[in-house]
Amino acid sequence: MMKVKEAIAALCKVLAGVCPGDGAAASALSPEIFRKAKFDRSEATAEFWKLLHWLLRLVNEDWPCEVTDLSEQIVYVKAAVCYYGYGFMDFYQLPADGTLGSRELLLAFSWLLQRIHLLEQLLNLHRLHVEDQASLCTCRQTIPISSTERLDIQDGRHPVGMDVRYLQCLQGKLRFRWRSLYSAQQERCSALYKIHLYTRGCSSSRSFDHLSATETRLIQDPKQYTEFVQQLEHENMQLEAYLEWKQLESLYWQWMQSVLSAKLQDTQELLNVNVVSVTDHSLDQRRNFGESDIFRETDKLCGELLKLQSELQDRRTMKDETIKDQEQGLGDLAGQHQVLFLTQHDLEQKLAALQARMNQKRRRHCRVRLALKANSTPIRTKPPSVQQHNSGSFTASEVITQLKDEAVALKKELQELQQLSKEALGDVLEKLDSVICIPPMKR
């Protein structure tokens, strides 16, 4: 039992060290709360909801957040856990006031701990990065238009009564902010290129022969070394706590088996109570309902089932004979054409699936490290997930080519949607008299 407490304490230490500063969530980081949750105590429910809300916000990089209402936190946690694929329905049926279900929350927390590697994600998010990094996302999520939405577009009905001028204003603001973001990214890349170019040969690394922006800043201002060393010491403490947790992790999962056994035992007791109540109710019905009536109803049902079975067997025999006659009537040439058609159809399906897998393989969503090649031509990036392989690096020109292909595909999809809207607008204009449609000016 003492070893289990040590394992839970090590887990709490890792969670508290990754992102300190939230008092409401930090109150749940104690072995006592975990023990209360095992026995489904109500006083541990609210703390566990806050803990899950805190951790999921951090993992999803949706922080800081000013949500203090417990009901809103519960809604967010349920949505996030459902997104990750948690399928235990008792969790989603917990009340929104946070008074019941601490054991269900403990099971969901442990599932997240193993399923999405919660601790590893938190450590990676708050790791001290010395190298220059950038976000790279070449994946695309298409949102299909449902049949009802297509009908609304074709009928000319807008789902929201909104002024078009307001939408145009929002579109202008969005375009302006995209341009500001793009110019800021260009300035950052230009500054990083100058740093990498001017500091070439100053690095002792075997992979890269130039300094990063952080290393250059530390060289320019040695006073920042103290803060940087403190951050390194804090990260080392986190890693030591994580190593301690990994040594005791097996004990925690053995303890979670006892938690799951307690859950199953309570469920079995509840089922036994329900079975006893149903049995008592059925006995009362038998007393009020004579045995002769029961036998009469049973014989009647058996006769109907036998009749339906014979009819089904006759229909199946007739259908088999019809199919056999049709197969015999087909000629050899027609059969060959059918085989060729099926083979071509299967081949097209396989090629489409292979192309989809290749496109999915090319798409990336990760953090990449920016580095300058030895011949000072394009910038080379290497994602952290591929750093184990030397051939995992890829040039910026490859990413640009892939993004251009994605832009072409998006333009094609946009043209299809514009054509659909144009047809819907034409149908609306046919119902209106004395109306002239003037297209907007081209920029």
Short mmCIF file of C-alpha atoms in Angstrom, two decimals:
data_model
loop_
_atom_site.label_atom_id
_atom_site.label_comp_id
_atom_site.label_asym_id
_atom_site.label_seq_id
_atom_site.Cartn_x
_atom_site.Cartn_y
_atom_site.Cartn_z
CA MET A 1 0.00 0.00 0.00
CA MET A 2 2.86 2.37 0.74
CA LYS A 3 4.33 1.68 -2.70
CA VAL A 4 1.02 2.61 -4.31
CA LYS A 5 0.98 5.89 -2.41
CA GLU A 6 4.50 6.56 -3.59
CA ALA A 7 3.47 5.89 -7.19
CA ILE A 8 0.49 8.25 -6.97
CA ALA A 9 2.65 10.85 -5.24
CA ALA A 10 5.21 10.59 -8.06
CA LEU A 11 2.42 11.06 -10.61
CA CYS A 12 1.15 14.12 -8.76
CA LYS A 13 4.68 15.49 -8.60
CA VAL A 14 5.07 15.22 -12.37
CA LEU A 15 1.73 16.92 -13.00
CA ALA A 16 2.46 19.70 -10.53
CA GLY A 17 5.93 20.28 -11.95
CA VAL A 18 4.89 20.45 -15.58
CA CYS A 19 2.67 23.51 -15.24
CA PRO A 20 2.44 25.02 -11.78
CA GLY A 21 0.37 28.06 -10.98
CA ASP A 22 -3.25 26.85 -11.03
CA GLY A 23 -4.42 26.60 -7.44
CA ALA A 24 -7.84 25.10 -8.16
CA ALA A 25 -6.37 22.23 -10.15
CA ALA A 26 -3.34 21.81 -7.91
CA SER A 27 -5.64 21.02 -4.99
CA ALA A 28 -6.50 17.72 -6.72
CA LEU A 29 -2.86 16.71 -6.98
CA SER A 30 -2.72 14.62 -3.82
CA PRO A 31 -2.85 10.86 -3.19
CA GLU A 32 -5.80 11.37 -0.86
CA ILE A 33 -8.01 12.60 -3.70
CA PHE A 34 -7.12 9.51 -5.74
CA ARG A 35 -7.99 7.25 -2.80
CA LYS A 36 -11.36 8.95 -2.35
CA ALA A 37 -12.05 8.63 -6.06
CA LYS A 38 -11.44 4.88 -5.89
CA PHE A 39 -14.32 4.52 -3.44
CA ASP A 40 -16.48 6.95 -5.45
CA ARG A 41 -16.58 9.65 -2.77
CA SER A 42 -18.50 12.75 -3.81
CA GLU A 43 -16.05 15.19 -2.20
CA ALA A 44 -13.40 14.27 -4.80
CA THR A 45 -15.61 14.81 -7.85
CA ALA A 46 -15.28 18.58 -8.27
CA GLU A 47 -11.49 18.48 -7.82
CA PHE A 48 -11.17 15.79 -10.47
CA TRP A 49 -13.30 17.75 -12.94
CA LYS A 50 -11.03 20.77 -12.44
CA LEU A 51 -7.93 18.62 -12.82
CA LEU A 52 -9.12 17.12 -16.11
CA HIS A 53 -10.16 20.54 -17.40
CA TRP A 54 -6.75 21.95 -16.52
CA LEU A 55 -4.81 19.11 -18.16
CA LEU A 56 -6.89 18.98 -21.34
CA ARG A 57 -6.60 22.73 -21.79
CA LEU A 58 -2.85 22.43 -21.56
CA VAL A 59 -2.63 19.50 -23.97
CA ASN A 60 -4.84 21.24 -26.53
CA GLU A 61 -2.82 24.47 -26.11
CA ASP A 62 -6.06 26.24 -25.23
CA TRP A 63 -4.63 28.14 -22.28
CA PRO A 64 -4.92 30.55 -20.48
CA CYS A 65 -8.63 30.24 -19.93
CA GLU A 66 -10.91 32.24 -17.65
CA VAL A 67 -13.63 29.60 -17.36
CA THR A 68 -14.44 29.29 -13.68
CA ASP A 69 -17.94 27.84 -13.88
CA LEU A 70 -17.81 24.13 -13.08
CA SER A 71 -20.65 23.25 -15.46
CA GLU A 72 -18.79 24.83 -18.40
CA GLN A 73 -15.63 22.99 -17.43
CA ILE A 74 -17.56 19.70 -17.36
CA VAL A 75 -18.95 20.36 -20.84
CA TYR A 76 -15.45 21.06 -22.15
CA VAL A 77 -13.99 17.92 -20.54
CA LYS A 78 -16.73 15.67 -21.91
CA ALA A 79 -16.26 17.08 -25.42
CA ALA A 80 -12.46 16.70 -25.29
CA VAL A 81 -12.60 13.15 -23.91
CA CYS A 82 -15.16 12.19 -26.57
CA TYR A 83 -12.82 13.62 -29.23
CA TYR A 84 -10.04 11.32 -28.05
CA GLY A 85 -12.37 8.31 -28.35
CA TYR A 86 -13.31 7.39 -24.79
CA GLY A 87 -16.27 5.01 -25.12
CA PHE A 88 -17.48 4.40 -21.55
CA MET A 89 -21.02 5.82 -21.58
CA ASP A 90 -21.30 6.14 -17.79
CA PHE A 91 -18.78 8.99 -17.98
CA TYR A 92 -20.94 11.04 -20.35
CA GLN A 93 -24.03 10.48 -18.21
CA LEU A 94 -22.49 12.11 -15.13
CA PRO A 95 -24.47 15.09 -13.78
CA ALA A 96 -23.42 18.60 -14.76
CA ASP A 97 -23.33 19.84 -11.16
CA GLY A 98 -20.18 17.85 -10.34
CA THR A 99 -21.58 15.95 -7.36
CA LEU A 100 -21.24 12.34 -8.50
CA GLY A 101 -18.86 10.11 -10.42
CA SER A 102 -15.37 10.56 -8.98
CA ARG A 103 -14.51 6.93 -9.81
CA GLU A 104 -15.61 7.43 -13.43
CA LEU A 105 -13.36 10.48 -13.60
CA LEU A 106 -10.43 8.49 -12.22
CA LEU A 107 -10.96 5.83 -14.90
CA ALA A 108 -11.16 8.48 -17.63
CA PHE A 109 -8.01 10.16 -16.33
CA SER A 110 -6.10 6.87 -16.33
CA TRP A 111 -7.38 6.10 -19.84
CA LEU A 112 -6.07 9.47 -21.07
CA LEU A 113 -2.80 8.81 -19.29
CA GLN A 114 -2.25 5.69 -21.39
CA ARG A 115 -4.17 6.48 -24.56
CA ILE A 116 -2.79 9.90 -25.53
CA HIS A 117 0.43 9.69 -23.45
CA LEU A 118 -0.66 12.63 -21.34
CA LEU A 119 2.53 13.11 -19.33
CA GLU A 120 4.78 12.86 -22.38
CA GLN A 121 2.72 15.48 -24.22
CA LEU A 122 2.86 17.88 -21.28
CA LEU A 123 6.62 17.44 -20.93
CA ASN A 124 7.11 17.99 -24.65
CA LEU A 125 4.93 21.10 -24.69
CA HIS A 126 6.86 22.73 -21.84
CA ARG A 127 10.29 21.63 -22.92
CA LEU A 128 12.97 24.29 -23.18
CA HIS A 129 13.73 24.68 -26.89
CA VAL A 130 17.09 26.16 -27.82
CA GLU A 131 16.84 25.55 -31.55
CA ASP A 132 14.73 27.63 -33.95
CA GLN A 133 11.38 26.00 -34.61
CA ALA A 134 8.30 26.69 -36.65
CA SER A 135 4.85 25.14 -37.01
CA LEU A 136 4.28 23.13 -40.16
CA CYS A 137 0.80 21.98 -41.19
CA THR A 138 0.18 20.56 -44.63
CA CYS A 139 -2.83 18.46 -43.68
CA ARG A 140 -6.29 19.46 -44.77
CA GLN A 141 -9.65 18.63 -43.28
CA THR A 142 -12.48 18.79 -45.77
CA ILE A 143 -15.93 19.63 -44.46
CA PRO A 144 -18.51 17.92 -46.69
CA ILE A 145 -21.75 19.67 -47.44
CA SER A 146 -24.73 17.65 -46.35
CA SER A 147 -27.79 17.06 -48.50
CA THR A 148 -29.93 19.41 -46.38
CA GLU A 149 -27.38 22.21 -46.74
CA ARG A 150 -27.30 21.65 -50.50
CA LEU A 151 -31.08 21.90 -50.59
CA ASP A 152 -30.97 25.12 -48.56
CA ILE A 153 -28.41 26.57 -51.00
CA GLN A 154 -30.40 25.53 -54.02
CA ASP A 155 -33.64 26.90 -52.54
CA GLY A 156 -31.95 30.19 -51.76
CA ARG A 157 -32.54 29.96 -48.03
CA HIS A 158 -29.76 31.25 -45.79
CA PRO A 159 -29.48 29.46 -42.43
CA VAL A 160 -28.70 32.71 -40.59
CA GLY A 161 -30.41 36.03 -41.20
CA MET A 162 -27.21 38.07 -41.47
CA ASP A 163 -26.41 41.22 -43.43
CA VAL A 164 -24.06 40.69 -46.36
CA ARG A 165 -22.19 43.91 -45.56
CA TYR A 166 -21.29 42.57 -42.13
CA LEU A 167 -19.89 39.41 -43.73
CA GLN A 168 -17.87 41.53 -46.15
CA CYS A 169 -16.48 43.52 -43.22
CA LEU A 170 -15.45 40.34 -41.42
CA GLN A 171 -13.84 39.03 -44.59
CA GLY A 172 -11.84 42.24 -44.94
CA LYS A 173 -10.63 42.05 -41.34
CA LEU A 174 -9.64 38.42 -41.80
CA ARG A 175 -7.73 39.22 -45.00
CA PHE A 176 -5.90 42.08 -43.27
CA ARG A 177 -4.88 39.90 -40.33
CA TRP A 178 -3.69 37.13 -42.65
CA ARG A 179 -1.51 39.63 -44.47
CA SER A 180 -0.14 40.98 -41.17
CA LEU A 181 0.66 37.46 -40.01
CA TYR A 182 2.30 36.63 -43.33
CA SER A 183 4.48 39.75 -43.23
CA ALA A 184 5.49 38.98 -39.62
CA GLN A 185 6.47 35.44 -40.62
CA GLN A 186 8.51 36.80 -43.52
CA GLU A 187 10.38 39.18 -41.21
CA ARG A 188 11.06 36.38 -38.74
CA CYS A 189 12.37 34.04 -41.45
CA SER A 190 14.57 36.81 -42.85
CA ALA A 191 16.05 37.50 -39.41
CA LEU A 192 16.64 33.79 -38.77
CA TYR A 193 18.34 33.42 -42.15
CA LYS A 194 20.73 36.26 -41.32
CA ILE A 195 21.51 34.76 -37.91
CA HIS A 196 22.16 31.33 -39.40
CA LEU A 197 24.28 32.79 -42.17
CA TYR A 198 26.41 35.11 -40.00
CA THR A 199 27.01 32.52 -37.24
CA ARG A 200 28.09 29.72 -39.57
CA GLY A 201 31.02 27.77 -38.15
CA CYS A 202 30.38 28.90 -34.56
CA SER A 203 28.40 25.87 -33.45
CA SER A 204 29.91 22.72 -32.00
CA SER A 205 26.98 20.57 -33.09
CA ARG A 206 27.59 17.79 -35.60
CA SER A 207 24.26 18.27 -37.34
CA PHE A 208 24.22 22.06 -37.70
CA ASP A 209 27.16 24.41 -38.05
CA HIS A 210 25.40 27.64 -37.05
CA LEU A 211 23.85 29.13 -33.92
CA SER A 212 20.16 29.58 -33.19
CA ALA A 213 18.44 32.82 -32.22
CA THR A 214 18.36 31.81 -28.54
CA GLU A 215 22.08 31.00 -28.50
CA THR A 216 22.88 34.29 -30.23
CA ARG A 217 20.80 36.22 -27.69
CA LEU A 218 22.59 34.50 -24.82
CA ILE A 219 25.96 35.44 -26.31
CA GLN A 220 24.92 39.06 -26.70
CA ASP A 221 23.47 39.35 -23.19
CA PRO A 222 25.25 37.06 -20.68
CA LYS A 223 22.91 38.23 -17.90
CA GLN A 224 20.21 36.03 -19.36
CA TYR A 225 22.30 32.97 -18.55
CA THR A 226 20.99 32.97 -14.96
CA GLU A 227 17.37 32.76 -16.06
CA PHE A 228 18.23 30.17 -18.68
CA VAL A 229 20.07 28.01 -16.13
CA GLN A 230 17.08 28.22 -13.78
CA GLN A 231 14.80 27.02 -16.55
CA LEU A 232 17.16 24.13 -17.26
CA GLU A 233 17.23 23.16 -13.58
CA HIS A 234 13.42 23.22 -13.46
CA GLU A 235 13.25 21.00 -16.54
CA ASN A 236 15.75 18.59 -14.99
CA MET A 237 13.56 18.37 -11.89
CA GLN A 238 10.58 17.53 -14.10
CA LEU A 239 12.53 14.80 -15.85
CA GLU A 240 13.72 13.34 -12.54
CA ALA A 241 10.11 13.24 -11.31
CA TYR A 242 9.08 11.58 -14.56
CA LEU A 243 11.80 8.92 -14.17
CA GLU A 244 10.62 8.26 -10.64
CA TRP A 245 7.08 7.85 -11.93
CA LYS A 246 8.20 5.41 -14.66
CA GLN A 247 9.83 3.21 -12.02
CA LEU A 248 6.58 3.04 -10.05
CA GLU A 249 4.12 3.09 -12.96
CA SER A 250 3.41 -0.65 -12.86
CA LEU A 251 2.20 -0.33 -9.26
CA TYR A 252 -0.21 2.38 -10.29
CA TRP A 253 -1.77 0.20 -12.99
CA GLN A 254 -2.09 -2.70 -10.56
CA TRP A 255 -3.94 -0.35 -8.25
CA MET A 256 -6.15 0.75 -11.16
CA GLN A 257 -7.09 -2.89 -11.67
CA SER A 258 -8.51 -2.89 -8.16
CA VAL A 259 -10.40 0.32 -8.99
CA LEU A 260 -11.90 -1.31 -12.08
CA SER A 261 -12.77 -4.42 -10.06
CA ALA A 262 -14.60 -2.26 -7.52
CA LYS A 263 -16.49 -0.60 -10.36
CA LEU A 264 -17.50 -3.96 -11.84
CA GLN A 265 -18.54 -5.28 -8.43
CA ASP A 266 -20.82 -2.30 -7.82
CA THR A 267 -22.30 -2.72 -11.29
CA GLN A 268 -22.94 -6.41 -10.67
CA GLU A 269 -24.66 -5.66 -7.36
CA LEU A 270 -26.86 -3.10 -9.07
CA LEU A 271 -27.77 -5.62 -11.77
CA ASN A 272 -28.61 -8.25 -9.13
CA VAL A 273 -30.93 -5.79 -7.40
CA ASN A 274 -32.65 -5.06 -10.71
CA VAL A 275 -32.97 -8.79 -11.50
CA VAL A 276 -34.52 -9.46 -8.09
CA SER A 277 -37.03 -6.66 -8.58
CA VAL A 278 -37.91 -7.91 -12.09
CA THR A 279 -38.28 -11.49 -10.79
CA ASP A 280 -40.64 -10.38 -8.03
CA HIS A 281 -42.68 -8.44 -10.57
CA SER A 282 -42.88 -11.47 -12.90
CA LEU A 283 -43.96 -13.73 -10.02
CA ASP A 284 -46.77 -11.34 -9.19
CA GLN A 285 -47.85 -11.44 -12.82
CA ARG A 286 -47.81 -15.24 -12.83
CA ARG A 287 -50.07 -15.33 -9.82
CA ASN A 288 -52.54 -13.04 -11.57
CA PHE A 289 -52.21 -14.93 -14.88
CA GLY A 290 -53.20 -18.60 -14.99
CA GLU A 291 -50.78 -21.33 -16.08
CA SER A 292 -53.22 -22.63 -18.70
CA ASP A 293 -53.25 -19.22 -20.39
CA ILE A 294 -49.44 -19.24 -20.48
CA PHE A 295 -49.33 -22.65 -22.18
CA ARG A 296 -52.00 -21.58 -24.66
CA GLU A 297 -50.09 -18.43 -25.65
CA THR A 298 -46.83 -20.37 -25.95
CA ASP A 299 -48.37 -22.96 -28.29
CA LYS A 300 -49.84 -20.18 -30.42
CA LEU A 301 -46.47 -18.43 -30.78
CA CYS A 302 -44.70 -21.69 -31.67
CA GLY A 303 -47.20 -22.37 -34.43
CA GLU A 304 -46.75 -18.91 -35.91
CA LEU A 305 -42.97 -19.26 -35.84
CA LEU A 306 -43.09 -22.63 -37.65
CA LYS A 307 -45.39 -21.15 -40.29
CA LEU A 308 -43.09 -18.19 -40.91
CA GLN A 309 -40.07 -20.50 -41.10
CA SER A 310 -41.66 -22.65 -43.81
CA GLU A 311 -42.63 -19.59 -45.87
CA LEU A 312 -39.12 -18.19 -45.61
CA GLN A 313 -37.60 -21.51 -46.71
CA ASP A 314 -39.88 -21.65 -49.78
CA ARG A 315 -38.95 -18.10 -50.83
CA ARG A 316 -35.27 -18.85 -50.40
CA THR A 317 -35.55 -21.94 -52.61
CA MET A 318 -37.37 -20.00 -55.34
CA LYS A 319 -34.75 -17.23 -55.26
CA ASP A 320 -31.87 -19.71 -55.54
CA GLU A 321 -33.48 -21.35 -58.57
CA THR A 322 -33.99 -17.96 -60.25
CA ILE A 323 -30.37 -16.98 -59.73
CA LYS A 324 -29.16 -20.33 -61.09
CA ASP A 325 -31.25 -19.92 -64.25
CA GLN A 326 -29.90 -16.43 -64.81
CA GLU A 327 -26.32 -17.60 -64.44
CA GLN A 328 -26.86 -20.41 -66.93
CA GLY A 329 -28.46 -18.03 -69.44
CA LEU A 330 -25.48 -15.70 -69.54
CA GLY A 331 -23.05 -16.28 -72.37
CA ASP A 332 -19.33 -16.65 -72.08
CA LEU A 333 -18.72 -13.26 -73.70
CA ALA A 334 -21.03 -11.46 -71.33
CA GLY A 335 -19.35 -13.22 -68.43
CA GLN A 336 -15.93 -12.13 -69.64
CA HIS A 337 -17.10 -8.51 -69.99
CA GLN A 338 -18.49 -8.63 -66.48
CA VAL A 339 -15.24 -10.03 -65.10
CA LEU A 340 -13.23 -7.38 -66.94
CA PHE A 341 -15.56 -4.64 -65.66
CA LEU A 342 -15.26 -5.85 -62.09
CA THR A 343 -11.49 -6.11 -62.41
CA GLN A 344 -11.21 -2.57 -63.77
CA HIS A 345 -13.50 -1.25 -61.06
CA ASP A 346 -11.46 -2.97 -58.35
CA LEU A 347 -8.26 -1.61 -59.88
CA GLU A 348 -9.60 1.94 -59.88
CA GLN A 349 -10.63 1.58 -56.25
CA LYS A 350 -7.20 0.28 -55.28
CA LEU A 351 -5.46 3.11 -57.14
CA ALA A 352 -7.68 5.71 -55.49
CA ALA A 353 -7.00 4.23 -52.05
CA LEU A 354 -3.26 4.16 -52.76
CA GLN A 355 -3.30 7.78 -53.91
CA ALA A 356 -5.19 8.80 -50.77
CA ARG A 357 -2.63 7.01 -48.58
CA MET A 358 0.23 8.70 -50.41
CA ASN A 359 -1.36 12.12 -49.96
CA GLN A 360 -1.98 11.40 -46.29
CA LYS A 361 1.62 10.29 -45.87
CA ARG A 362 2.89 13.50 -47.45
CA ARG A 363 0.80 15.64 -45.13
CA ARG A 364 2.44 16.71 -41.91
CA HIS A 365 1.28 18.42 -38.76
CA CYS A 366 4.16 19.02 -36.36
CA ARG A 367 6.83 21.36 -35.10
CA VAL A 368 9.93 21.53 -37.28
CA ARG A 369 13.45 22.78 -36.71
CA LEU A 370 14.79 25.42 -39.08
CA ALA A 371 18.34 24.99 -40.26
CA LEU A 372 20.56 26.23 -43.08
CA LYS A 373 22.06 23.79 -45.52
CA ALA A 374 25.78 23.65 -46.16
CA ASN A 375 25.45 25.09 -49.66
CA SER A 376 23.45 28.06 -48.32
CA THR A 377 20.54 27.43 -50.69
CA PRO A 378 17.13 26.54 -49.30
CA ILE A 379 16.30 26.11 -45.66
CA ARG A 380 16.10 22.55 -44.42
CA THR A 381 13.69 21.48 -41.75
CA LYS A 382 13.59 18.31 -39.73
CA PRO A 383 10.51 17.39 -37.67
CA PRO A 384 11.08 16.05 -34.14
CA SER A 385 9.13 12.89 -34.95
CA VAL A 386 11.59 12.05 -37.74
CA GLN A 387 14.84 13.08 -36.13
CA GLN A 388 15.73 9.48 -35.45
CA HIS A 389 16.20 8.92 -39.17
CA ASN A 390 18.85 10.81 -41.07
CA SER A 391 16.77 10.76 -44.24
CA GLY A 392 13.82 12.39 -42.49
CA SER A 393 14.87 15.95 -43.29
CA PHE A 394 13.20 17.78 -46.14
CA THR A 395 13.85 21.07 -47.85
CA ALA A 396 11.65 24.12 -47.87
CA SER A 397 11.22 23.81 -51.64
CA GLU A 398 9.55 20.41 -51.15
CA VAL A 399 7.13 21.91 -48.64
CA ILE A 400 6.41 24.82 -51.00
CA THR A 401 5.67 22.38 -53.84
CA GLN A 402 3.32 20.41 -51.63
CA LEU A 403 1.55 23.57 -50.48
CA LYS A 404 1.11 24.65 -54.10
CA ASP A 405 -0.53 21.32 -54.89
CA GLU A 406 -2.85 21.78 -51.91
CA ALA A 407 -3.64 25.32 -53.12
CA VAL A 408 -4.60 23.98 -56.56
CA ALA A 409 -6.90 21.39 -54.97
CA LEU A 410 -8.50 24.04 -52.77
CA LYS A 411 -9.03 26.36 -55.74
CA LYS A 412 -10.75 23.54 -57.60
CA GLU A 413 -13.02 22.91 -54.63
CA LEU A 414 -13.74 26.64 -54.38
CA GLN A 415 -14.72 26.77 -58.05
CA GLU A 416 -17.14 23.89 -57.54
CA LEU A 417 -18.76 25.66 -54.60
CA GLN A 418 -18.95 28.92 -56.57
CA GLN A 419 -20.63 27.13 -59.44
CA LEU A 420 -23.13 25.60 -57.02
CA SER A 421 -23.88 29.02 -55.52
CA LYS A 422 -24.17 30.53 -59.00
CA GLU A 423 -26.76 27.94 -60.01
CA ALA A 424 -28.68 28.51 -56.80
CA LEU A 425 -28.61 32.28 -57.37
CA GLY A 426 -29.84 31.78 -60.92
CA ASP A 427 -32.78 29.74 -59.66
CA VAL A 428 -33.65 32.51 -57.23
CA LEU A 429 -33.42 35.23 -59.88
CA GLU A 430 -35.79 33.33 -62.15
CA LYS A 431 -38.51 33.79 -59.54
CA LEU A 432 -37.94 37.55 -59.33
CA ASP A 433 -39.08 40.11 -61.92
CA SER A 434 -37.27 43.30 -62.93
CA VAL A 435 -34.08 42.41 -61.07
CA ILE A 436 -30.62 42.90 -62.57
CA CYS A 437 -27.62 41.08 -61.05
CA ILE A 438 -24.33 42.97 -61.45
CA PRO A 439 -21.18 40.96 -60.65
CA PRO A 440 -18.56 42.53 -58.34
CA MET A 441 -15.52 44.30 -59.71
CA LYS A 442 -12.45 42.21 -60.29
CA ARG A 443 -9.40 43.22 -58.32
#
